[in-house]
PDB file of C-alpha atoms in Angstrom:
ATOM      1  CA  MET V   1       0.000   0.000   0.000  1.00 40.00           C
ATOM      2  CA  ALA V   2       1.283   3.458  -0.863  1.00 39.00           C
ATOM      3  CA  ASP V   3       2.231   5.751   1.983  1.00 41.00           C
ATOM      4  CA  PRO V   4       1.328   9.493   1.936  1.00 38.00           C
ATOM      5  CA  ARG V   5       4.592  10.356   0.198  1.00 40.00           C
ATOM      6  CA  GLY V   6       3.827   8.069  -2.715  1.00 44.00           C
ATOM      7  CA  ILE V   7       6.295   5.312  -1.913  1.00 40.00           C
ATOM      8  CA  VAL V   8       5.450   1.639  -2.110  1.00 41.00           C
ATOM      9  CA  SER V   9       7.412   0.116   0.740  1.00 37.00           C
ATOM     10  CA  SER V  10       9.447  -2.952  -0.128  1.00 38.00           C
ATOM     11  CA  SER V  11       9.170  -6.204   1.748  1.00 36.00           C
ATOM     12  CA  VAL V  12      11.847  -8.875   1.776  1.00 34.00           C
ATOM     13  CA  THR V  13      10.498 -12.146   0.461  1.00 37.00           C
ATOM     14  CA  SER V  14      11.875 -15.628   0.985  1.00 36.00           C
ATOM     15  CA  ARG V  15      10.903 -16.695  -2.514  1.00 40.00           C
ATOM     16  CA  PRO V  16      13.933 -17.017  -4.804  1.00 40.00           C
ATOM     17  CA  PHE V  17      14.037 -14.718  -7.796  1.00 41.00           C
ATOM     18  CA  PRO V  18      16.633 -15.289 -10.526  1.00 44.00           C
ATOM     19  CA  PHE V  19      17.276 -11.618 -11.360  1.00 43.00           C
ATOM     20  CA  VAL V  20      17.472 -10.131  -7.840  1.00 43.00           C
ATOM     21  CA  ASN V  21      21.258 -10.210  -7.538  1.00 44.00           C
ATOM     22  CA  VAL V  22      21.672  -8.895 -11.067  1.00 43.00           C
ATOM     23  CA  TYR V  23      19.561  -5.771 -10.834  1.00 45.00           C
ATOM     24  CA  MET V  24      20.710  -5.053  -7.263  1.00 47.00           C
ATOM     25  CA  LYS V  25      24.387  -4.912  -8.265  1.00 53.00           C
ATOM     26  CA  SER V  26      24.033  -1.354  -9.585  1.00 69.00           C
ATOM     27  CA  PRO V  27      21.243   0.591  -7.849  1.00 79.00           C
ATOM     28  CA  GLU V  28      19.630   3.031 -10.245  1.00 88.00           C
ATOM     29  CA  ILE V  29      16.427   4.872 -11.023  1.00 92.00           C
ATOM     30  CA  VAL V  30      14.227   3.054 -13.532  1.00 92.00           C
ATOM     31  CA  SER V  31      11.069   4.663 -14.915  1.00 92.00           C
ATOM     32  CA  LEU V  32       8.085   2.807 -16.355  1.00 92.00           C
ATOM     33  CA  GLN V  33       6.543   4.566 -19.350  1.00 89.00           C
ATOM     34  CA  GLY V  34       3.499   3.476 -21.288  1.00 85.00           C
ATOM     35  CA  PRO V  35      -0.124   4.252 -22.102  1.00 82.00           C
ATOM     36  CA  VAL V  36      -2.905   4.254 -19.541  1.00 79.00           C
ATOM     37  CA  ALA V  37      -4.290   0.756 -18.850  1.00 78.00           C
ATOM     38  CA  ILE V  38      -1.093  -0.995 -19.898  1.00 82.00           C
ATOM     39  CA  GLY V  39      -0.587  -2.152 -16.316  1.00 82.00           C
ATOM     40  CA  LYS V  40       2.010   0.211 -14.801  1.00 85.00           C
ATOM     41  CA  THR V  41       0.326   0.317 -11.373  1.00 81.00           C
ATOM     42  CA  GLY V  42       0.203  -3.476 -11.089  1.00 84.00           C
ATOM     43  CA  LEU V  43       3.825  -3.729 -12.156  1.00 89.00           C
ATOM     44  CA  ILE V  44       4.887  -1.099  -9.632  1.00 85.00           C
ATOM     45  CA  ARG V  45       3.250  -3.092  -6.842  1.00 84.00           C
ATOM     46  CA  GLU V  46       4.905  -6.312  -8.014  1.00 86.00           C
ATOM     47  CA  LEU V  47       8.319  -4.649  -8.218  1.00 88.00           C
ATOM     48  CA  GLY V  48       7.794  -3.119  -4.792  1.00 83.00           C
ATOM     49  CA  GLU V  49       7.795  -6.616  -3.274  1.00 85.00           C
ATOM     50  CA  LEU V  50      11.394  -7.250  -4.296  1.00 86.00           C
ATOM     51  CA  PRO V  51      14.221  -6.741  -1.763  1.00 85.00           C
ATOM     52  CA  ASN V  52      16.082  -3.414  -1.694  1.00 85.00           C
ATOM     53  CA  THR V  53      13.546  -1.834  -3.997  1.00 87.00           C
ATOM     54  CA  ARG V  54      11.569   1.386  -3.669  1.00 87.00           C
ATOM     55  CA  CYS V  55       8.763   2.385  -6.011  1.00 86.00           C
ATOM     56  CA  VAL V  56       7.681   6.014  -6.339  1.00 84.00           C
ATOM     57  CA  LEU V  57       4.089   6.500  -7.467  1.00 79.00           C
ATOM     58  CA  GLU V  58       2.444   9.492  -9.123  1.00 72.00           C
ATOM     59  CA  HIS V  59       1.233  12.198  -6.716  1.00 65.00           C
ATOM     60  CA  LEU V  60      -2.332  11.850  -7.956  1.00 57.00           C
ATOM     61  CA  GLN V  61      -3.946  12.768  -4.653  1.00 53.00           C
ATOM     62  CA  PHE V  62      -2.022  16.033  -4.412  1.00 53.00           C
ATOM     63  CA  ILE V  63      -2.836  16.861  -8.034  1.00 55.00           C
ATOM     64  CA  ASP V  64      -6.533  16.086  -7.567  1.00 54.00           C
ATOM     65  CA  GLN V  65      -6.660  18.415  -4.553  1.00 54.00           C
ATOM     66  CA  ASN V  66      -5.577  21.257  -6.840  1.00 55.00           C
ATOM     67  CA  ARG V  67      -7.816  20.383  -9.787  1.00 53.00           C
ATOM     68  CA  LEU V  68     -10.233  23.256  -9.084  1.00 49.00           C
ATOM     69  CA  LYS V  69      -7.340  25.677  -9.514  1.00 58.00           C
ATOM     70  CA  ILE V  70      -6.021  24.036 -12.675  1.00 58.00           C
ATOM     71  CA  PRO V  71      -8.050  24.173 -15.911  1.00 57.00           C
ATOM     72  CA  ILE V  72      -7.745  20.836 -17.701  1.00 57.00           C
ATOM     73  CA  SER V  73      -7.698  22.542 -21.124  1.00 59.00           C
ATOM     74  CA  PRO V  74      -5.932  25.924 -20.763  1.00 62.00           C
ATOM     75  CA  ARG V  75      -7.169  28.543 -23.227  1.00 72.00           C
ATOM     76  CA  ASP V  76      -4.140  30.828 -23.082  1.00 82.00           C
ATOM     77  CA  LYS V  77      -0.401  30.304 -22.850  1.00 84.00           C
ATOM     78  CA  GLU V  78      -0.095  32.088 -19.493  1.00 85.00           C
ATOM     79  CA  THR V  79      -2.477  29.580 -17.875  1.00 83.00           C
ATOM     80  CA  PHE V  80      -0.725  26.685 -19.601  1.00 85.00           C
ATOM     81  CA  PHE V  81       2.658  27.914 -18.408  1.00 86.00           C
ATOM     82  CA  ALA V  82       1.403  28.236 -14.815  1.00 83.00           C
ATOM     83  CA  ASN V  83      -0.129  24.750 -14.978  1.00 83.00           C
ATOM     84  CA  GLN V  84       3.096  23.176 -16.150  1.00 86.00           C
ATOM     85  CA  LEU V  85       5.126  24.912 -13.460  1.00 87.00           C
ATOM     86  CA  PHE V  86       2.770  23.363 -10.909  1.00 85.00           C
ATOM     87  CA  PHE V  87       3.133  19.866 -12.363  1.00 85.00           C
ATOM     88  CA  LEU V  88       6.918  20.296 -12.509  1.00 90.00           C
ATOM     89  CA  SER V  89       6.933  21.273  -8.830  1.00 87.00           C
ATOM     90  CA  VAL V  90       5.108  18.013  -8.048  1.00 86.00           C
ATOM     91  CA  GLU V  91       7.735  16.102 -10.030  1.00 89.00           C
ATOM     92  CA  CYS V  92      10.487  17.868  -8.069  1.00 91.00           C
ATOM     93  CA  GLN V  93       9.013  16.381  -4.894  1.00 87.00           C
ATOM     94  CA  ARG V  94       8.937  12.895  -6.379  1.00 88.00           C
ATOM     95  CA  TRP V  95      12.485  13.230  -7.684  1.00 92.00           C
ATOM     96  CA  LYS V  96      13.746  14.235  -4.243  1.00 90.00           C
ATOM     97  CA  ILE V  97      12.117  11.128  -2.750  1.00 87.00           C
ATOM     98  CA  SER V  98      13.731   8.907  -5.377  1.00 88.00           C
ATOM     99  CA  LYS V  99      17.212  10.351  -4.852  1.00 89.00           C
ATOM    100  CA  LEU V 100      16.936   9.810  -1.086  1.00 88.00           C
ATOM    101  CA  ALA V 101      15.920   6.188  -1.664  1.00 86.00           C
ATOM    102  CA  LEU V 102      18.872   5.731  -4.022  1.00 86.00           C
ATOM    103  CA  GLN V 103      21.275   6.785  -1.248  1.00 84.00           C
ATOM    104  CA  ASP V 104      20.165   3.709   0.697  1.00 82.00           C
ATOM    105  CA  LYS V 105      21.416   1.561  -2.202  1.00 75.00           C
ATOM    106  CA  ASN V 106      17.911   0.765  -3.375  1.00 78.00           C
ATOM    107  CA  THR V 107      16.848   0.297  -6.947  1.00 87.00           C
ATOM    108  CA  VAL V 108      14.104   2.883  -7.491  1.00 90.00           C
ATOM    109  CA  PHE V 109      11.218   2.231  -9.874  1.00 90.00           C
ATOM    110  CA  PHE V 110       9.335   5.320 -11.019  1.00 88.00           C
ATOM    111  CA  ASP V 111       5.674   5.220 -12.061  1.00 85.00           C
ATOM    112  CA  ARG V 112       6.036   7.471 -15.065  1.00 83.00           C
ATOM    113  CA  ASP V 113       8.759  10.084 -14.812  1.00 84.00           C
ATOM    114  CA  PRO V 114       9.360  13.862 -14.724  1.00 89.00           C
ATOM    115  CA  LEU V 115      10.106  13.435 -18.429  1.00 91.00           C
ATOM    116  CA  ASP V 116       6.377  12.928 -19.084  1.00 88.00           C
ATOM    117  CA  THR V 117       5.581  16.420 -17.821  1.00 87.00           C
ATOM    118  CA  VAL V 118       8.515  17.924 -19.712  1.00 90.00           C
ATOM    119  CA  ILE V 119       7.370  16.339 -22.981  1.00 89.00           C
ATOM    120  CA  PHE V 120       3.857  17.685 -22.492  1.00 85.00           C
ATOM    121  CA  CYS V 121       5.284  21.156 -21.831  1.00 85.00           C
ATOM    122  CA  PHE V 122       6.553  21.510 -25.367  1.00 83.00           C
ATOM    123  CA  SER V 123       4.482  18.988 -27.340  1.00 82.00           C
ATOM    124  CA  TYR V 124       1.006  20.321 -26.453  1.00 81.00           C
ATOM    125  CA  PRO V 125       1.678  23.863 -27.739  1.00 83.00           C
ATOM    126  CA  HIS V 126       3.559  22.470 -30.724  1.00 80.00           C
ATOM    127  CA  VAL V 127       0.586  20.340 -31.802  1.00 79.00           C
ATOM    128  CA  PHE V 128      -2.445  22.398 -30.709  1.00 80.00           C
ATOM    129  CA  GLU V 129      -1.358  25.988 -30.138  1.00 83.00           C
ATOM    130  CA  PRO V 130       1.560  26.770 -32.482  1.00 82.00           C
ATOM    131  CA  ASP V 131       0.846  30.514 -32.211  1.00 86.00           C
ATOM    132  CA  TRP V 132       1.698  30.493 -28.503  1.00 85.00           C
ATOM    133  CA  ASP V 133       5.451  30.398 -29.171  1.00 81.00           C
ATOM    134  CA  ILE V 134       5.928  29.054 -25.650  1.00 82.00           C
ATOM    135  CA  LEU V 135       8.919  26.852 -26.479  1.00 83.00           C
ATOM    136  CA  HIS V 136      11.557  29.511 -25.843  1.00 84.00           C
ATOM    137  CA  GLN V 137       9.756  30.677 -22.711  1.00 86.00           C
ATOM    138  CA  ILE V 138       9.621  27.308 -20.980  1.00 88.00           C
ATOM    139  CA  GLU V 139      12.885  25.765 -22.231  1.00 90.00           C
ATOM    140  CA  PRO V 140      15.297  27.724 -19.983  1.00 93.00           C
ATOM    141  CA  VAL V 141      13.162  26.983 -16.915  1.00 93.00           C
ATOM    142  CA  ILE V 142      13.233  23.244 -17.570  1.00 94.00           C
ATOM    143  CA  ILE V 143      16.914  23.186 -18.532  1.00 95.00           C
ATOM    144  CA  GLU V 144      17.851  24.860 -15.254  1.00 95.00           C
ATOM    145  CA  MET V 145      15.798  22.306 -13.302  1.00 95.00           C
ATOM    146  CA  TYR V 146      17.803  19.496 -14.889  1.00 95.00           C
ATOM    147  CA  ARG V 147      21.121  21.339 -14.642  1.00 95.00           C
ATOM    148  CA  PHE V 148      20.774  21.821 -10.870  1.00 94.00           C
ATOM    149  CA  GLY V 149      19.188  18.421 -10.179  1.00 93.00           C
ATOM    150  CA  SER V 150      15.715  19.588  -9.094  1.00 94.00           C
ATOM    151  CA  ILE V 151      14.453  16.916 -11.467  1.00 94.00           C
ATOM    152  CA  GLY V 152      16.349  14.424 -13.567  1.00 94.00           C
ATOM    153  CA  LEU V 153      16.263  11.626 -16.074  1.00 94.00           C
ATOM    154  CA  ALA V 154      15.973   8.014 -15.032  1.00 93.00           C
ATOM    155  CA  ASP V 155      19.046   5.857 -15.564  1.00 91.00           C
ATOM    156  CA  ARG V 156      16.824   3.411 -17.445  1.00 91.00           C
ATOM    157  CA  ILE V 157      13.498   4.046 -19.164  1.00 93.00           C
ATOM    158  CA  ILE V 158      11.262   1.011 -19.662  1.00 92.00           C
ATOM    159  CA  ARG V 159       8.955   1.738 -22.599  1.00 91.00           C
ATOM    160  CA  LEU V 160       5.987  -0.606 -22.196  1.00 90.00           C
ATOM    161  CA  THR V 161       4.098  -1.556 -25.339  1.00 86.00           C
ATOM    162  CA  ALA V 162       1.085  -3.749 -26.099  1.00 82.00           C
ATOM    163  CA  PRO V 163      -1.334  -4.244 -29.021  1.00 82.00           C
ATOM    164  CA  TRP V 164      -4.187  -1.746 -29.137  1.00 79.00           C
ATOM    165  CA  GLU V 165      -6.745  -4.517 -28.545  1.00 79.00           C
ATOM    166  CA  VAL V 166      -5.051  -5.452 -25.253  1.00 76.00           C
ATOM    167  CA  ILE V 167      -4.933  -1.855 -24.012  1.00 74.00           C
ATOM    168  CA  LYS V 168      -8.554  -1.220 -25.009  1.00 75.00           C
ATOM    169  CA  GLN V 169      -9.758  -4.334 -23.192  1.00 77.00           C
ATOM    170  CA  ARG V 170      -7.869  -3.373 -20.033  1.00 71.00           C
ATOM    171  CA  ALA V 171      -9.289   0.154 -20.233  1.00 70.00           C
ATOM    172  CA  ASP V 172     -12.825  -1.209 -20.613  1.00 73.00           C
ATOM    173  CA  ASP V 173     -12.244  -3.316 -17.503  1.00 71.00           C
ATOM    174  CA  ASN V 174     -11.019  -0.278 -15.538  1.00 65.00           C
ATOM    175  CA  LYS V 175     -14.015   1.091 -13.611  1.00 60.00           C
ATOM    176  CA  GLU V 176     -12.028   3.751 -11.744  1.00 58.00           C
ATOM    177  CA  GLN V 177     -11.333   6.079 -14.659  1.00 56.00           C
ATOM    178  CA  GLN V 178     -13.992   7.897 -16.641  1.00 53.00           C
ATOM    179  CA  ARG V 179     -13.963   7.487 -20.403  1.00 49.00           C
ATOM    180  CA  GLU V 180     -13.241  11.184 -21.036  1.00 49.00           C
ATOM    181  CA  GLN V 181     -10.261  11.014 -18.704  1.00 56.00           C
ATOM    182  CA  LEU V 182      -8.978   7.968 -20.589  1.00 58.00           C
ATOM    183  CA  ARG V 183      -9.186   9.788 -23.936  1.00 61.00           C
ATOM    184  CA  THR V 184      -7.269  12.759 -22.547  1.00 62.00           C
ATOM    185  CA  THR V 185      -4.620  10.523 -21.000  1.00 70.00           C
ATOM    186  CA  TRP V 186      -4.199   8.476 -24.179  1.00 72.00           C
ATOM    187  CA  LEU V 187      -3.514  11.673 -26.105  1.00 73.00           C
ATOM    188  CA  PHE V 188      -0.883  12.624 -23.561  1.00 77.00           C
ATOM    189  CA  ASP V 189       0.657   9.148 -23.726  1.00 80.00           C
ATOM    190  CA  MET V 190       0.849   9.405 -27.525  1.00 80.00           C
ATOM    191  CA  PHE V 191       3.045  12.490 -27.124  1.00 81.00           C
ATOM    192  CA  VAL V 192       5.374  10.665 -24.759  1.00 85.00           C
ATOM    193  CA  ASP V 193       5.605   7.532 -26.900  1.00 86.00           C
ATOM    194  CA  PHE V 194       6.280   9.570 -30.060  1.00 86.00           C
ATOM    195  CA  VAL V 195       9.170  11.374 -28.386  1.00 87.00           C
ATOM    196  CA  LEU V 196      10.613   8.149 -26.962  1.00 88.00           C
ATOM    197  CA  ALA V 197      10.368   6.513 -30.387  1.00 88.00           C
ATOM    198  CA  GLN V 198      12.087   9.497 -32.043  1.00 88.00           C
ATOM    199  CA  ALA V 199      14.546  10.097 -29.202  1.00 90.00           C
ATOM    200  CA  PRO V 200      18.048  11.309 -30.057  1.00 90.00           C
ATOM    201  CA  ASP V 201      20.950   9.007 -29.261  1.00 91.00           C
ATOM    202  CA  SER V 202      21.645  10.867 -26.018  1.00 91.00           C
ATOM    203  CA  LEU V 203      18.297   9.588 -24.672  1.00 92.00           C
ATOM    204  CA  ALA V 204      17.836   6.407 -26.734  1.00 91.00           C
ATOM    205  CA  LEU V 205      20.745   4.713 -24.943  1.00 89.00           C
ATOM    206  CA  ARG V 206      18.617   4.677 -21.779  1.00 91.00           C
ATOM    207  CA  ILE V 207      15.427   3.296 -23.364  1.00 92.00           C
ATOM    208  CA  VAL V 208      14.454  -0.377 -23.265  1.00 91.00           C
ATOM    209  CA  THR V 209      11.203  -1.517 -24.918  1.00 91.00           C
ATOM    210  CA  VAL V 210       9.281  -4.305 -23.168  1.00 92.00           C
ATOM    211  CA  GLU V 211       6.160  -6.095 -24.418  1.00 90.00           C
ATOM    212  CA  ALA V 212       3.416  -5.859 -21.773  1.00 87.00           C
ATOM    213  CA  SER V 213       0.600  -7.844 -23.322  1.00 84.00           C
ATOM    214  CA  GLY V 214       1.037 -10.855 -21.019  1.00 82.00           C
ATOM    215  CA  SER V 215       0.478 -11.237 -17.283  1.00 86.00           C
ATOM    216  CA  THR V 216       1.899  -8.820 -14.741  1.00 87.00           C
ATOM    217  CA  LYS V 217       4.314 -11.489 -13.521  1.00 89.00           C
ATOM    218  CA  THR V 218       5.537 -12.215 -17.061  1.00 90.00           C
ATOM    219  CA  THR V 219       6.045  -8.516 -17.787  1.00 90.00           C
ATOM    220  CA  LYS V 220       7.889  -8.033 -14.488  1.00 91.00           C
ATOM    221  CA  ASN V 221      10.280 -10.851 -15.396  1.00 90.00           C
ATOM    222  CA  SER V 222      10.807  -9.292 -18.826  1.00 90.00           C
ATOM    223  CA  ILE V 223      11.620  -5.917 -17.247  1.00 90.00           C
ATOM    224  CA  LEU V 224      14.195  -7.366 -14.882  1.00 89.00           C
ATOM    225  CA  SER V 225      15.683  -9.510 -17.634  1.00 89.00           C
ATOM    226  CA  SER V 226      15.981  -6.470 -19.919  1.00 87.00           C
ATOM    227  CA  LEU V 227      17.736  -4.524 -17.159  1.00 84.00           C
ATOM    228  CA  GLU V 228      20.222  -7.374 -16.859  1.00 81.00           C
ATOM    229  CA  MET V 229      20.940  -7.325 -20.596  1.00 77.00           C
ATOM    230  CA  SER V 230      21.205  -3.521 -20.741  1.00 68.00           C
ATOM    231  CA  ASP V 231      23.366  -2.933 -17.691  1.00 58.00           C
ATOM    232  CA  SER V 232      24.406   0.731 -17.697  1.00 56.00           C
ATOM    233  CA  SER V 233      27.664   0.246 -15.784  1.00 54.00           C
ATOM    234  CA  GLY V 234      30.632   1.550 -17.742  1.00 55.00           C
ATOM    235  CA  GLU V 235      28.530   3.516 -20.223  1.00 64.00           C
ATOM    236  CA  GLU V 236      29.229   7.192 -20.803  1.00 72.00           C
ATOM    237  CA  ILE V 237      25.910   8.887 -20.092  1.00 80.00           C
ATOM    238  CA  THR V 238      25.154  12.353 -21.469  1.00 89.00           C
ATOM    239  CA  PRO V 239      24.308  14.867 -18.699  1.00 92.00           C
ATOM    240  CA  ASP V 240      20.560  15.203 -18.206  1.00 94.00           C
ATOM    241  CA  TYR V 241      20.258  18.861 -19.186  1.00 94.00           C
ATOM    242  CA  LEU V 242      22.059  18.227 -22.504  1.00 94.00           C
ATOM    243  CA  VAL V 243      19.639  15.372 -23.267  1.00 94.00           C
ATOM    244  CA  ILE V 244      16.699  17.711 -22.646  1.00 93.00           C
ATOM    245  CA  GLN V 245      18.265  20.292 -24.951  1.00 92.00           C
ATOM    246  CA  ASP V 246      18.411  17.613 -27.657  1.00 92.00           C
ATOM    247  CA  LEU V 247      14.717  16.856 -27.087  1.00 90.00           C
ATOM    248  CA  PHE V 248      13.733  20.501 -27.455  1.00 89.00           C
ATOM    249  CA  ARG V 249      15.439  20.556 -30.850  1.00 87.00           C
ATOM    250  CA  LEU V 250      12.873  17.992 -32.069  1.00 83.00           C
ATOM    251  CA  PHE V 251      10.217  20.697 -31.810  1.00 79.00           C
ATOM    252  CA  GLU V 252      12.102  23.717 -33.126  1.00 75.00           C
TER     253      GLU V 252
END
């Protein structure tokens, strides 16, 4: 169960798991990316049962408490800019939690990632409001956040994919989310997936694609196996703020 800070506490299990020693050898932050209804929440809870693991959930409760102050569809760039600064501040809180957990030599699994919010910051105006010219206004703010470590990029990004029929069936079975909310979230997820698919080399080195059409247990095993095969130790990683600069160039 998630605590008020959004962490799923880990519990040591006596059941053997073939990949535990492998992924524990180099503690890192791993983010799970993928469309709504692909099963990220279930995977986070499964991963949270592994030893020396911390999982950081989305701050949905905190966001919902501020929904009356935040228009879902901003009609001007000033409102949009203010909205995104709020969401980035929420991500700063989550990032701080993850970095603290990493100090305890835990592998940290992120439910989504600050990168999601960053992508929405420049993709929404680019697609829907090109006259806003907000790119050059928001870029320096985001770059400075990454430069000074207020937020950061995960060491590994797990890009979850599944056939449309599988995602649609899971969404139909989800009684907690309203259909309009699902449509809005799918649109957002399309932005994220497009950017991950088109990512420059500076980001692509961190991305691992995992098929998530099977059971939660099967997908969890695939994630841990992929982390074993794509061990980041010894790789030269581009600084986060330079990666974000490369991403902004996609939309110039």
